[in-house]
XYZ file of C-alpha atoms in Angstrom:
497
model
C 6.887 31.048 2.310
C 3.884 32.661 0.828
C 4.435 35.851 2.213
C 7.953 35.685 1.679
C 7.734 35.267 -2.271
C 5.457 37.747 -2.664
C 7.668 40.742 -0.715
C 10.421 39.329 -2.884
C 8.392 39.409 -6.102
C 6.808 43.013 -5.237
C 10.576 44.631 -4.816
C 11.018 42.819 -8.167
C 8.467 44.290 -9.897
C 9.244 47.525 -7.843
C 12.783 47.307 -9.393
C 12.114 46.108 -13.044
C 9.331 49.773 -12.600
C 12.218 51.656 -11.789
C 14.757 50.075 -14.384
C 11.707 50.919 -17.058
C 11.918 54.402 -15.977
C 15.571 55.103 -15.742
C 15.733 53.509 -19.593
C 12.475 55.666 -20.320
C 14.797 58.625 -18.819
C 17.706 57.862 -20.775
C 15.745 58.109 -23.935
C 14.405 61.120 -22.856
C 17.480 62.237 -22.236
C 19.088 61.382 -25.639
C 16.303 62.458 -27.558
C 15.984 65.784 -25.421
C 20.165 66.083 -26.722
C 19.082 65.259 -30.292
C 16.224 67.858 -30.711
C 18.127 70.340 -28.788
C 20.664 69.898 -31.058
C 18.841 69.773 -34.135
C 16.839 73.109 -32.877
C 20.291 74.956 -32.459
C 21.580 73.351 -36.131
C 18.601 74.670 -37.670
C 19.028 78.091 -35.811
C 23.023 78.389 -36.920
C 21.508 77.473 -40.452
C 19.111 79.660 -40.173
C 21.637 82.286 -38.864
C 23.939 81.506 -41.730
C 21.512 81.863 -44.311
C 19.772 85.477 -42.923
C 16.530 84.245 -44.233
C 14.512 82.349 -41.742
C 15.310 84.392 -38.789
C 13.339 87.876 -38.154
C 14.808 90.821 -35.982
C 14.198 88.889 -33.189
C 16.225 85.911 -33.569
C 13.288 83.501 -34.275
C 12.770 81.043 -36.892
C 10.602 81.877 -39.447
C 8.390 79.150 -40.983
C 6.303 80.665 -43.014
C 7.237 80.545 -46.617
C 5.532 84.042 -47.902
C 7.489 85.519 -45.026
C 10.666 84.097 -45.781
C 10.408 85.458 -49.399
C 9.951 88.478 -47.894
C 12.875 88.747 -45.670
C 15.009 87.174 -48.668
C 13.895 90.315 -50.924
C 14.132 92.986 -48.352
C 17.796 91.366 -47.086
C 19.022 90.379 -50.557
C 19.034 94.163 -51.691
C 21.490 94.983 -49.001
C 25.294 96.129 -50.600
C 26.614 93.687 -48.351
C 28.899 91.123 -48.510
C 27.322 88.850 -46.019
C 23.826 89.384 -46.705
C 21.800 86.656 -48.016
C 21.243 85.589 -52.048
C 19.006 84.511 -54.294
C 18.284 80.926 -54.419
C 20.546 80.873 -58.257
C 23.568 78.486 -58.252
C 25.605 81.235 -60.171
C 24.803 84.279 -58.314
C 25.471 81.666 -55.396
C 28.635 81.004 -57.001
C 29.641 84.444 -57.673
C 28.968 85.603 -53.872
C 30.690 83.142 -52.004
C 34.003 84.290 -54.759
C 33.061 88.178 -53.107
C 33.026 86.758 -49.841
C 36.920 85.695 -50.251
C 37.926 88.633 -51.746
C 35.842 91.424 -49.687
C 36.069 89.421 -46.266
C 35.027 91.547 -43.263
C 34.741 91.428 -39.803
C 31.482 88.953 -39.649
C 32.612 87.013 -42.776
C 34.489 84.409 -40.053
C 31.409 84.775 -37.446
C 28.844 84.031 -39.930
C 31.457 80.965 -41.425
C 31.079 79.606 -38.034
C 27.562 79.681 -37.711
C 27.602 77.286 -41.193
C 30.243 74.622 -39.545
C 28.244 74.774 -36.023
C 25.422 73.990 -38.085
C 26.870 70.990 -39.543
C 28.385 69.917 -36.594
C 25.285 70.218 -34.688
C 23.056 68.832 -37.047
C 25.474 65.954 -37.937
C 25.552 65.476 -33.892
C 21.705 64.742 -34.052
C 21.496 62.614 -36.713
C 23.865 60.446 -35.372
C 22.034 60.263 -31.671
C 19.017 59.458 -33.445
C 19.746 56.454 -35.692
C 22.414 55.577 -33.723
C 21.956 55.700 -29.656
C 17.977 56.812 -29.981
C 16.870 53.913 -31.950
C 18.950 51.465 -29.837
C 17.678 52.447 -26.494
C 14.284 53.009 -27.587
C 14.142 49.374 -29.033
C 16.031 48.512 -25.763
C 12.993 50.383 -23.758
C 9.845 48.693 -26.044
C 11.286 45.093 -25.175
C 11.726 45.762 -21.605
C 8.344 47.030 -21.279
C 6.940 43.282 -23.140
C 9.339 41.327 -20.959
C 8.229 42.797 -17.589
C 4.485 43.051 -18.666
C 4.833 39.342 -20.026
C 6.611 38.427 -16.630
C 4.070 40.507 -14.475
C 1.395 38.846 -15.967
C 2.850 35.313 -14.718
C 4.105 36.191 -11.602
C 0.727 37.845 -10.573
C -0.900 34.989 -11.478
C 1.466 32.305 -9.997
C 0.758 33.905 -6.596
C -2.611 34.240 -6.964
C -3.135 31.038 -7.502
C -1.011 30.141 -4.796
C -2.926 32.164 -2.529
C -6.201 30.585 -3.908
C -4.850 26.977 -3.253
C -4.125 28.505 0.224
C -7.586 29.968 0.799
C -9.015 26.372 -0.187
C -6.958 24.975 2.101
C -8.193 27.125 5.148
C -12.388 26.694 3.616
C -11.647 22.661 3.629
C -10.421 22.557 6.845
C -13.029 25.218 8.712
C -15.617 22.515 6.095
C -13.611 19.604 8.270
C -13.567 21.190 11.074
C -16.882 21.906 12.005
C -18.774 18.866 10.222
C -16.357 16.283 13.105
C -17.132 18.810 15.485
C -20.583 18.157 15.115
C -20.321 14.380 15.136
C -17.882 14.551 18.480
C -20.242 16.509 20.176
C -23.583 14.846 19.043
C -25.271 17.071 16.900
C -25.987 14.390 14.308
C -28.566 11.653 15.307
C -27.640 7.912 14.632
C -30.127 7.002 11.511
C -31.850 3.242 11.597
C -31.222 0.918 9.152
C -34.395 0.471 6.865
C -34.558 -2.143 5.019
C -32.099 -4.506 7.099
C -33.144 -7.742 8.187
C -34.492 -7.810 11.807
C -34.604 -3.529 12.266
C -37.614 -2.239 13.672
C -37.420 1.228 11.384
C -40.499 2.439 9.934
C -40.552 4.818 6.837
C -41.218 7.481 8.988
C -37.380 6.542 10.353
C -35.843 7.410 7.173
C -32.675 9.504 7.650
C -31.972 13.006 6.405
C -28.936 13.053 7.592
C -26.666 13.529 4.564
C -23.290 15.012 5.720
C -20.604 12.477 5.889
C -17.150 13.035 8.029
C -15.135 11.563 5.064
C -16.418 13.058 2.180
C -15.434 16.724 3.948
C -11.977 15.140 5.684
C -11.090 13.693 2.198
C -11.140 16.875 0.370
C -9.100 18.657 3.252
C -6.818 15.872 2.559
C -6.461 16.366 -0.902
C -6.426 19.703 -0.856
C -3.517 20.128 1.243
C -2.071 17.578 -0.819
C -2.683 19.860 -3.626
C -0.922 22.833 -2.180
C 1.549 21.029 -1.644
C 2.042 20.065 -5.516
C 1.179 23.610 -6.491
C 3.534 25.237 -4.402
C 6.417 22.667 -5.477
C 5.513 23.466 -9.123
C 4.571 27.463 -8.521
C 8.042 28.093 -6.316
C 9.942 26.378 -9.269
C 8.592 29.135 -12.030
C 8.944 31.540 -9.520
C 12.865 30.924 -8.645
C 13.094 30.295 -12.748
C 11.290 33.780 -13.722
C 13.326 35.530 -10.912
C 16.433 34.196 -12.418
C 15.110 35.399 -15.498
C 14.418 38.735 -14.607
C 17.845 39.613 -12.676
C 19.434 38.153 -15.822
C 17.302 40.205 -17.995
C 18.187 43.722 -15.546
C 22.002 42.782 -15.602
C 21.907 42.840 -19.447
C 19.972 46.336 -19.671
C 22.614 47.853 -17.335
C 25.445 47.147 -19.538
C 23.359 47.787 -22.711
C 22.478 51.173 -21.384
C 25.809 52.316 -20.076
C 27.069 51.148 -23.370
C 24.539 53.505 -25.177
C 25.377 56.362 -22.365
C 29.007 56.171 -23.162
C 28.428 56.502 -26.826
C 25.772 59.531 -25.979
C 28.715 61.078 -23.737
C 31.311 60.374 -26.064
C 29.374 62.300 -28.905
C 28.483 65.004 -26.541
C 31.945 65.279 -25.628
C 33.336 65.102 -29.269
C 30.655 68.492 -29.965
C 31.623 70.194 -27.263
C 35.001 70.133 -26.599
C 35.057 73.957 -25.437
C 33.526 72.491 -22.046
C 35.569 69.437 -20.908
C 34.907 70.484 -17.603
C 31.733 69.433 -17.691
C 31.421 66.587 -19.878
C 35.051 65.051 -18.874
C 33.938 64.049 -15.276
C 30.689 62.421 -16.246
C 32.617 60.618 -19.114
C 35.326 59.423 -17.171
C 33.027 58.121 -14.299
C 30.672 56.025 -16.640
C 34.470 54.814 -18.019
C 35.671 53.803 -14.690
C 32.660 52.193 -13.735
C 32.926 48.210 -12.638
C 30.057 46.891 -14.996
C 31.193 43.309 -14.410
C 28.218 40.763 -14.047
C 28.768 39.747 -10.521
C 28.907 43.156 -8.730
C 26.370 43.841 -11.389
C 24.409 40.973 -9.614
C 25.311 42.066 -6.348
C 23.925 45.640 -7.032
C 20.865 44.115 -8.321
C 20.071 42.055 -5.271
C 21.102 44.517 -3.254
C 18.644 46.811 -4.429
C 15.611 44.353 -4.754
C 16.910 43.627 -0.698
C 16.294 47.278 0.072
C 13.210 47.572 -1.315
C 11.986 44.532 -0.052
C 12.975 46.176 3.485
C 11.205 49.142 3.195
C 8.160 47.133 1.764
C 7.945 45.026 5.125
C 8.083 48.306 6.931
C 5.430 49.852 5.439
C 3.230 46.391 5.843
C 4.019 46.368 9.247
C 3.254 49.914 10.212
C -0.345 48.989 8.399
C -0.737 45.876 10.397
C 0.116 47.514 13.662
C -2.852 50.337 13.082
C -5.373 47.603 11.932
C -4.597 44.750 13.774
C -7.496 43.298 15.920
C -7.055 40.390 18.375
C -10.068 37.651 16.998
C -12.789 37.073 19.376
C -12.638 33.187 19.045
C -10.583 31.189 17.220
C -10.965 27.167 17.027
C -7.705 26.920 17.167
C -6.295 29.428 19.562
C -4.020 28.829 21.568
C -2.452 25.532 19.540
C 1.135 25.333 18.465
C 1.946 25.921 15.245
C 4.626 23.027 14.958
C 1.931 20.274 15.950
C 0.716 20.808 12.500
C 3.988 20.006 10.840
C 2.994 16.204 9.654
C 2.596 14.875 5.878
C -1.559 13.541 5.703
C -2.205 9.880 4.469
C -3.806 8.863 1.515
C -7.769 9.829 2.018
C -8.619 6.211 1.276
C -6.469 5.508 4.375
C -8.990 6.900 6.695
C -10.238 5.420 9.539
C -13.953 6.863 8.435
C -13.512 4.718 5.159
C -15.173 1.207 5.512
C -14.823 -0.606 1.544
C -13.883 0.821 -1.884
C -14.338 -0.984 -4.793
C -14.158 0.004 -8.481
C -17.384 -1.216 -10.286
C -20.004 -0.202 -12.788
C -22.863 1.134 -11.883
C -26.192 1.602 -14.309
C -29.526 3.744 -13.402
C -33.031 1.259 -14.216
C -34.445 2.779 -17.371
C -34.214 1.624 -21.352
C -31.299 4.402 -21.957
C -29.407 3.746 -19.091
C -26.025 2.573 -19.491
C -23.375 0.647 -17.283
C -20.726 3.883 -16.324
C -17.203 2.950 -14.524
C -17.434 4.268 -11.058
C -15.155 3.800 -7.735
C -17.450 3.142 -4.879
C -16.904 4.321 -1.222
C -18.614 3.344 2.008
C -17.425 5.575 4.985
C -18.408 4.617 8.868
C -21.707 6.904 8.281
C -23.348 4.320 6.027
C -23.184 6.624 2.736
C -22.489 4.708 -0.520
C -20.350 7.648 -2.307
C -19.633 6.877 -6.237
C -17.290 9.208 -8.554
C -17.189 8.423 -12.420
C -13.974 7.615 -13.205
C -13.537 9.352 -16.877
C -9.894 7.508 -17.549
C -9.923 4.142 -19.889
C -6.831 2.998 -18.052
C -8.933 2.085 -14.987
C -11.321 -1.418 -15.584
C -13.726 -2.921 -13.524
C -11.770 -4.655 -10.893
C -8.674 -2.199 -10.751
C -6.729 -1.323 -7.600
C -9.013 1.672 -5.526
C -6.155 3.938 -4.841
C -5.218 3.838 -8.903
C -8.931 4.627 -9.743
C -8.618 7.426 -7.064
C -5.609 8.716 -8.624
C -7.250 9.460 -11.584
C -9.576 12.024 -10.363
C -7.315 14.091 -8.611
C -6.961 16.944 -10.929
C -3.170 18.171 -12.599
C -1.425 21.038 -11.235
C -1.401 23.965 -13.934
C 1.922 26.037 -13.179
C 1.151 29.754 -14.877
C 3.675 30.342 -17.940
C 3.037 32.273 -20.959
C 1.896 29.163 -22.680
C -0.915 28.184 -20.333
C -1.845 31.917 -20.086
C -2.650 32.085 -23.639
C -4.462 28.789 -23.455
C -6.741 29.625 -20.852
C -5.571 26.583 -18.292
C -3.363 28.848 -15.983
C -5.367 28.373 -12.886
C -3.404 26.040 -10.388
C -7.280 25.442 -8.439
C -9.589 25.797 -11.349
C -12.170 22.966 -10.729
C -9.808 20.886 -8.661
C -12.892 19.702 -6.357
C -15.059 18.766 -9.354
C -13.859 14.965 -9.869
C -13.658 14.611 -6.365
C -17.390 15.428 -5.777
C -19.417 12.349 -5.777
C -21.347 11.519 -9.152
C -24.234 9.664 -7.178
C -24.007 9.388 -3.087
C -26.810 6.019 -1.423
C -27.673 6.893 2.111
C -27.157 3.170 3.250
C -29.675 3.301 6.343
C -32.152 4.076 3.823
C -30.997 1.404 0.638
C -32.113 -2.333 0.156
C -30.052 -4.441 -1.597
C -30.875 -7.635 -3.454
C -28.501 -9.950 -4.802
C -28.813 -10.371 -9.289
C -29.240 -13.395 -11.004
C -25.949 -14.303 -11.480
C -24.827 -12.709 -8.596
C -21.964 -10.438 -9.588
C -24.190 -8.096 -9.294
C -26.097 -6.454 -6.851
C -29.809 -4.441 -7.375
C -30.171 -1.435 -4.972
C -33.428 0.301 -3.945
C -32.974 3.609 -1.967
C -35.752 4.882 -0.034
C -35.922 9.193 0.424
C -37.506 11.837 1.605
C -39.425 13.966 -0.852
C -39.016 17.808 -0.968
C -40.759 20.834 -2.574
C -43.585 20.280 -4.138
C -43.232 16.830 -4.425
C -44.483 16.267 -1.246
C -47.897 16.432 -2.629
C -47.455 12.579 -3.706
C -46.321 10.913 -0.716
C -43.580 11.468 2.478
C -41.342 9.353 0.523
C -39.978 8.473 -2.997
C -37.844 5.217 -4.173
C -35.000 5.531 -6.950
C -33.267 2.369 -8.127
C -29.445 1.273 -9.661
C -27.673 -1.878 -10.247
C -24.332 -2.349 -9.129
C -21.993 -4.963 -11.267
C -19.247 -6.094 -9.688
C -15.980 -7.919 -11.381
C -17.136 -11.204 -9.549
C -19.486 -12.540 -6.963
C -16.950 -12.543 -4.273
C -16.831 -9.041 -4.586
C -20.413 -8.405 -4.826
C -20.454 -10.082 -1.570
C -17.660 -8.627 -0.063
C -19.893 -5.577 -0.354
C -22.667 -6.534 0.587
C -21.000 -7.891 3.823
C -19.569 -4.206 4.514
C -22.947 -2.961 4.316
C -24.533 -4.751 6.501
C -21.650 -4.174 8.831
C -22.502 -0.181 8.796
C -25.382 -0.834 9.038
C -25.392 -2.956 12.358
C -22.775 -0.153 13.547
C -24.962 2.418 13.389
C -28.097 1.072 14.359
């Protein structure tokens, strides 16, 4: 599906490229008309007038050299030849003109009423057509950059969920791998009545098979969400976008039919050439469903050649893997929907309960507390007020699994666009009791439960001893529970011992 939506959304962006060009042309095209006629209106003009044009039929800018042409030209004894800028001599030629008319008096007319025509023509493409399309081409351009920017990131983040997917698994994979096969020693209990462990017994073990199989859990759980959510905005911006290419087709063969209609209306002496294109962009069905057709029939054909290109690449780099854990397995075995992680056969007790480090600032913090099969005490903080001492496990565990952020241009802008930002980060326990190593004494009142774990120093803390002790109190929402728990430990603990 992955791969799928992104060849579809790369011919879309490959098409919505192509429509920005072809609208980038037709301005081009229009404005190319506009200046070219404008150029030619001023050169008629210029024609007319016999003032701005040397011998060699170029316009003359310069003002000193116009003045001079005017003088030198304005002496001739001619009745064409240019005047002085005075609205009665003006007057008084264009009277000689009628009377004394020649045989260039009706070719130099002409050159006035091409002028007009031509320079009307280009004012008219300008504000008219030019303006139109060009504001047609700036919003295309922030539409397709505003829905690049999403799609990009929608699939991105898709492919990150799916990359965290494939590192929690291989994380899965090889941790069980290592208990199957017997790579990790069964630690003694420490403290527990009747055990023979010595300090020097004290387990380093700390990987635990459910911490690692309850984020694969989760995390396929969350691809699941995020590609529910991210497939939804995609089918919505595609939608969008063929919607939004539809519309510029007809706007733009609107604006060409004006352009051709203008064209056609200045130069009428060729209706050979401009009749044709006319009359096809007339006759041409513009209708939104063929419209739609066209468009998906192009983004199909791109899409096409796209796979063929991938696939010639793939052919000259692909490389059979030397060794694969999985080689060899069918793909469909995998096709089954995972169980709540606190389902698990590696999870022993949860309980949601407060928890409080010994010192004068410490303070009793809401925490859901996990014991697997490999006697680890996990806790995670549970940050939501909804949850109280007491609550339901799997509604304290609900809490931490993060919200799926679908990319739009609102979450963009905000910053919170990332479907897998810090999705892991609740989910990592806040404080994690190796339970071969803890001793646990029942409090006064007996809801609660004092806890004394027993570790193995590192660094340069060695200096002071093989071993260090931390403590924590554990408050439960009644003594039955605190014993409940305390029962599950020393279940593990026999277990594993």
């Amino acid at each position: 599906k992955l791969e799928s939506s992104s060849l579809y959304w790369r011919a879309f962006r490959s098409l919505l490229d192509t429509s920005i060009y072809e609208t980038s042309r037709a301005e081009r095209v229009v404005n190319g008309a506009a200046k070219a006629n404008k150029a030619f209106a001023d050169a008629m003009k210029a024609s007319y007038d016999d003032m701005f044009l040397d011998e060699k039929g170029l316009i003359v800018s310069d003002p000193k050299k116009q003045k001079k042409l005017l003088d030198l030209r304005s002496q001739q004894d001619y009745v064409g030849a240019p005047r002085l800028p005075d609205e009665k001599k003006k007057a008084q030629a264009l009277e000689e003109r009628r009377k004394n008319a020649n045989n260039l008096t009706a070719v130099i007319d002409t050159q006035a009423l091409m002028a007009a025509r031509f320079g009307e023509n280009a004012e008219q493409l300008e504000s008219e057509i030019l303006s139109e399309i060009s504001v047609l081409r700036q919003s295309l351009q922030a539409k397709v950059a505003d829905m690049r920017v999403i799609g990009d990131q929608i699939l991105a983040e898709l492919e990150k969920v799916d990359s965290e997917v494939s590192v929690a698994w291989d994380a899965y994979y090889s941790t069980a791998n290592q208990v199957f096969s017997g790579g990790l020693m069964k630690p003694k209990a420490l403290h527990r009545a009747g055990s023979t462990a010595t300090e020097d017994d004290v387990a380093e073990n700390t990987i635990d098979v459910w911490l690692v199989e309850m984020h694969y859990r989760v995390a396929v759980s969350y691809q699941t969400s995020a590609w529910e959510k991210g497939s939804a905005e995609l089918t919505k911006l595609f939608s969008s976008m063929k919607e939004m290419e539809c519309q510029r087709r007809l706007d733009l063969r609107e604006f060409m039919v004006a352009f051709m209609q203008r064209q056609d209306r200045l130069f009428t002496a060729l209706p050979l050439i401009h009749a044709p294109v006319l009359q096809e962009l007339v006759e041409r069905e513009m209708d939104k469903s063929s419209l739609e057709g066209t468009v998906q029939a192009a983004i199909r054909k791109r899409a096409e050649k796209l796979q063929r290109e991938e696939l010639k690449n793939k052919e000259k780099e692909k490389k059979e893997p030397t060794s694969s854990p999985l080689k060899g397995v069918n793909v469909e075995d995998g096709n089954f929907t995972l169980a709540s992680p606190l389902l698990s056969d590696l999870l022993c007790k949860t309980k949601v309960i407060e928890r409080k480090n010994f010192g004068m600032m410490s303070t009793w913090k809401l925490c859901l507390v996990v014991i697997t099969s490999d006697a680890f005490a996990h806790m995670f903080d549970i940050p939501n007020a909804r949850v109280s001492l007491g609550s339901a496990p799997e509604v304290a565990f609900q809490t931490l699994v993060p919200e799926v952020q679908v990319p739009s241009a609102e979450t963009i802008k905000s910053g919170k666009s990332n479907l897998i930002k810090g999705w892991c980060d609740s989910l990592t326990p806040t404080e994690t009791l190796n339970l071969m190593n803890c001793k646990l004494v029942f409090g006064f009142d007996g809801s609660t439960l004092d806890v004394q774990e027993t570790t193995v120093t590192t660094g340069a803390s060695k200096v002071f001893g093989k071993t260090t002790k931390r403590k924590l109190s554990l408050k439960f929402s009644s003594k039955l529970e605190s014993q409940d728990f305390m029962f599950a430990v020393n279940q593990v603990q026999g277990e594993l011992e």
